[in-house]
CSV table of C-alpha atoms in Angstrom, one decimal:
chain,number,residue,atom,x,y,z
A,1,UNK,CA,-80.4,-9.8,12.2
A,2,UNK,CA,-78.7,-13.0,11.7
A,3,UNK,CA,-80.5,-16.2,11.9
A,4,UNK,CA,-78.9,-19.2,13.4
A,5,UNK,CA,-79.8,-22.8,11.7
A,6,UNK,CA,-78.2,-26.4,10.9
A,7,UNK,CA,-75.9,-26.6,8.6
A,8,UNK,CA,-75.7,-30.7,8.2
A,9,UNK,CA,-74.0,-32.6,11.3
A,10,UNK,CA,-70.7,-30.4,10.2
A,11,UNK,CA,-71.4,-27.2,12.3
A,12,UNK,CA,-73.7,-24.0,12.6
A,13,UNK,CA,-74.9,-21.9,9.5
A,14,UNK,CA,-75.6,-17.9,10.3
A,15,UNK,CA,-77.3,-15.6,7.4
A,16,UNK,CA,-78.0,-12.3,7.2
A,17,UNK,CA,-79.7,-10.4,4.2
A,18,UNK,CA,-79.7,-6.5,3.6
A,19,UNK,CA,-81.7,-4.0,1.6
A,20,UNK,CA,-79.8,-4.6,-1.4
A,21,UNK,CA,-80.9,-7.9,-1.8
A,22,UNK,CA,-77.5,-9.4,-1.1
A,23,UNK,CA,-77.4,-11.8,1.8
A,24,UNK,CA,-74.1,-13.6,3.4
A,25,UNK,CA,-74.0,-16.9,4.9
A,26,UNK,CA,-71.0,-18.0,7.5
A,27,UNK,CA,-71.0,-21.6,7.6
A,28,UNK,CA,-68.4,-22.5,10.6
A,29,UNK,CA,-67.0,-26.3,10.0
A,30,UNK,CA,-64.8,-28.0,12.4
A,31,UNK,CA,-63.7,-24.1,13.6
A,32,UNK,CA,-63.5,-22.9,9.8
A,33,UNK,CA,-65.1,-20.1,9.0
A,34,UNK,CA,-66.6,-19.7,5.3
A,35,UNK,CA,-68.4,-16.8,4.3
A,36,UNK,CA,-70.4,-16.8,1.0
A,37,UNK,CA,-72.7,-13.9,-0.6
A,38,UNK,CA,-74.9,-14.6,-2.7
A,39,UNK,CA,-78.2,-12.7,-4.1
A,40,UNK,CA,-81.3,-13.3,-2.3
A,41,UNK,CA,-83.8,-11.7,-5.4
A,42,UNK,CA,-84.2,-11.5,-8.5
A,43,UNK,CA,-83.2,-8.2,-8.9
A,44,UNK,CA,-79.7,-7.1,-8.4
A,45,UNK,CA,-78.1,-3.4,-7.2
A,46,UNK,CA,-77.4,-1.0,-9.2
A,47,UNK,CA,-73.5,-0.2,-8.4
A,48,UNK,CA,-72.7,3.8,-8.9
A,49,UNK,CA,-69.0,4.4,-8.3
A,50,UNK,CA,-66.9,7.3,-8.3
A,51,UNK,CA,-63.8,7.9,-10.2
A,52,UNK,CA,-62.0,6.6,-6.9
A,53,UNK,CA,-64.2,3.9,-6.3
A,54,UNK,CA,-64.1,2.6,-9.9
A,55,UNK,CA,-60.1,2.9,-9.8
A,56,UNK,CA,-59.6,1.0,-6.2
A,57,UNK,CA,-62.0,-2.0,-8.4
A,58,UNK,CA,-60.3,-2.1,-11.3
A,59,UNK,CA,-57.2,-2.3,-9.3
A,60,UNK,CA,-59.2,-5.5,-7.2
A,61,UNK,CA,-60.3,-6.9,-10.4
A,62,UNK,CA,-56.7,-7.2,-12.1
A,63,UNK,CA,-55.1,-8.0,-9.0
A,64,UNK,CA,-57.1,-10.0,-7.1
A,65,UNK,CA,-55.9,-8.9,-4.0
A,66,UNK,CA,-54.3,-6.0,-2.5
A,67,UNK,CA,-53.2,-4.5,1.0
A,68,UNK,CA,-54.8,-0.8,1.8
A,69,UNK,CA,-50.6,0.2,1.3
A,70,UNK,CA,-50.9,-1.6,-2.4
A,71,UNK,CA,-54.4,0.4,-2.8
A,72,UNK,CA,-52.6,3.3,-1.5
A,73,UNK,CA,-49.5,3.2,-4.0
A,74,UNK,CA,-51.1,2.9,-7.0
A,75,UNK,CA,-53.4,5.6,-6.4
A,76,UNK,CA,-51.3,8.1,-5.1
A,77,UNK,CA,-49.6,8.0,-8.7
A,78,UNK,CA,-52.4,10.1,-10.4
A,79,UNK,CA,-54.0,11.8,-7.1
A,80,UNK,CA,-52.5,13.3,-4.0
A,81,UNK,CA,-54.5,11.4,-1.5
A,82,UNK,CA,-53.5,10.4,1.9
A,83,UNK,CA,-52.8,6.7,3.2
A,84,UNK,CA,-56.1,6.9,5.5
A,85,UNK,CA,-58.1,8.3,3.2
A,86,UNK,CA,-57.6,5.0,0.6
A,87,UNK,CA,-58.2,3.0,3.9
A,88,UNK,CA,-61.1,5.1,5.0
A,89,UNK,CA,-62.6,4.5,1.3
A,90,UNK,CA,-62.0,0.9,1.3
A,91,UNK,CA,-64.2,0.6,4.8
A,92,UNK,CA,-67.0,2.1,3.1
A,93,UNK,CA,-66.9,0.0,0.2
A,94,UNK,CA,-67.0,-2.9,2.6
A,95,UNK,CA,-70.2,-1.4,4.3
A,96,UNK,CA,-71.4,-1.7,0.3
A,97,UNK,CA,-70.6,-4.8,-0.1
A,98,UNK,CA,-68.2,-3.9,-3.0
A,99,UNK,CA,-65.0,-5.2,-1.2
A,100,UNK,CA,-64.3,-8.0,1.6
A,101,UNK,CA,-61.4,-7.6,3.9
A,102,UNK,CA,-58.6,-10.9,5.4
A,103,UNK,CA,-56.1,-9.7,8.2
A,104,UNK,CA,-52.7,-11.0,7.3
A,105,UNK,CA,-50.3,-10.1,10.1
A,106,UNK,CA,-50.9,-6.4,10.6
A,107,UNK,CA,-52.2,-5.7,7.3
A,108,UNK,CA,-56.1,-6.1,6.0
A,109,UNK,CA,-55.8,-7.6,1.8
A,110,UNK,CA,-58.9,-6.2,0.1
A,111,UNK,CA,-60.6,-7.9,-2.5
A,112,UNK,CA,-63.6,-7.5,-4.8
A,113,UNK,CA,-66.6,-9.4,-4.2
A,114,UNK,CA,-68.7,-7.9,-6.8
A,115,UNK,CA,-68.4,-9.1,-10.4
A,116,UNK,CA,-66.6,-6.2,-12.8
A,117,UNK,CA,-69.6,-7.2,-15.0
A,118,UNK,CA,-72.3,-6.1,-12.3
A,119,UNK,CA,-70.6,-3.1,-12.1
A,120,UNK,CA,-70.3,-2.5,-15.9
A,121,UNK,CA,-73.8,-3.4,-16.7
A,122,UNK,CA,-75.2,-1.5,-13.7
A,123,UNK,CA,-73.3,1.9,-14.5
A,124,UNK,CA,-73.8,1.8,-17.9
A,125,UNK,CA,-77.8,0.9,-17.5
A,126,UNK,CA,-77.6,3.6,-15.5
A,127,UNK,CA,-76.0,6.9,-17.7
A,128,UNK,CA,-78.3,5.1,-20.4
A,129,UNK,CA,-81.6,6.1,-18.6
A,130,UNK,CA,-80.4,9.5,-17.1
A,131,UNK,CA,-79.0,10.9,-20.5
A,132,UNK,CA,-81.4,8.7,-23.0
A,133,UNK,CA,-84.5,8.1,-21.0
A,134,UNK,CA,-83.3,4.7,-21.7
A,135,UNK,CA,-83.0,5.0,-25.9
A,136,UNK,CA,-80.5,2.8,-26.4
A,137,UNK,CA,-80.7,4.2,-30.3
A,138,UNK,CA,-80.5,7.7,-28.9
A,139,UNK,CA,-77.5,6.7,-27.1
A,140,UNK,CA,-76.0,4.9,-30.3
A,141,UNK,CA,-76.3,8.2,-32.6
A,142,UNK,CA,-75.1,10.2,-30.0
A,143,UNK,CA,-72.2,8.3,-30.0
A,144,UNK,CA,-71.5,7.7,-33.8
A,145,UNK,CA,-72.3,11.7,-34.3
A,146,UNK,CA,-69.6,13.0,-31.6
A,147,UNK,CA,-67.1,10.4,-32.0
A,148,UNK,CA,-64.8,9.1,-34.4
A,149,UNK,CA,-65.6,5.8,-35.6
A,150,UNK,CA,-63.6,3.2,-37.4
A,151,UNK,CA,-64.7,1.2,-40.4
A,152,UNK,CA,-63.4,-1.7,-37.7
A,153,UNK,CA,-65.5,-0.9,-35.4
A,154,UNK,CA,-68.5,0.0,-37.5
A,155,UNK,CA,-67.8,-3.4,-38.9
A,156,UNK,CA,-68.3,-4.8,-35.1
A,157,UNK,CA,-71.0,-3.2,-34.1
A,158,UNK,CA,-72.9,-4.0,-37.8
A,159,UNK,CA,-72.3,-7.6,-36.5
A,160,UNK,CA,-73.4,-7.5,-33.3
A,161,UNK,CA,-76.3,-6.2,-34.7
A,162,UNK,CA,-77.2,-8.5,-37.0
A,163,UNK,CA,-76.3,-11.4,-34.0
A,164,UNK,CA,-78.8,-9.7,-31.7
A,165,UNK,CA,-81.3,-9.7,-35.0
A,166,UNK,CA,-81.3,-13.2,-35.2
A,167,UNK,CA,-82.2,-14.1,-31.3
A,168,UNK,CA,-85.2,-11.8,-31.3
């Protein structure tokens, strides 16, 4: 439920928090509305995206901004999918708190309000612990045993290594 309080001799301040330990506050000064999430805890969700989900955010991420008819177009390149069906996904990623929504004429521009970090770090944190049981070695050999790997990149990872070494 939202809670109403002061918000300095400037207006009213209503927040509301959720189960996923995100909360929003809209401050409303001099008839402007600003809305700001922010996390309420310590600990932050765990973002799992599909393969359309991840796309639409990538798309968000470079972009910035993008009608459901930009959404639309750049998806319906590599998948048949219908123009209510991006804008259908979209809602639901707003009820997620993934993506936040501005009307502009006719037309809502979508953007992303969650960090592509978050969602990088959460996904990855995640197939670590269902296929590794959290090994991040087991994870490592996996990788270096099935893949192909460059003396460039062995070279990166050998110092990234070493950096991590020296803070511990």
């Amino acid at each position: 439920m939202p809670r109403q309080g002061q918000c300095g001799t400037w207006g009213l301040k209503f927040s509301w928090r959720n189960n996923y330990h995100l909360g929003c506050e809209f401050q409303i000064y001099r008839g402007s509305i600003t809305a700001v999430l922010h996390t309420c805890m310590s600990k932050t969700r765990v973002h799992r995206l599909g393969d359309l989900q991840l796309k639409i955010m990538k798309l968000l991420w470079e972009r910035r901004e993008a009608t459901v008819a930009e959404v639309h177009q750049t998806v319906a390149r590599e998948r048949d999918l219908a123009y209510t069906t991006v804008a259908t996904m979209l809602r639901k990623m707003e009820a997620r708190n993934l993506v936040a929504h501005r009307e502009e004429g006719r037309s809502f521009v979508y953007r992303a309000i969650v960090p592509s970090d978050d969602v990088t770090r959460g996904m990855a944190d995640h197939l670590i612990e269902r296929l590794f049981e959290g090994s991040m070695a087991d994870m490592v050999s996996h990788l270096l045993t099935t893949h192909e790997v460059s003396r460039e990149e062995l070279s990166k990872l050998e110092k990234l290594i070493a950096e991590r070494k020296k803070k511990l």
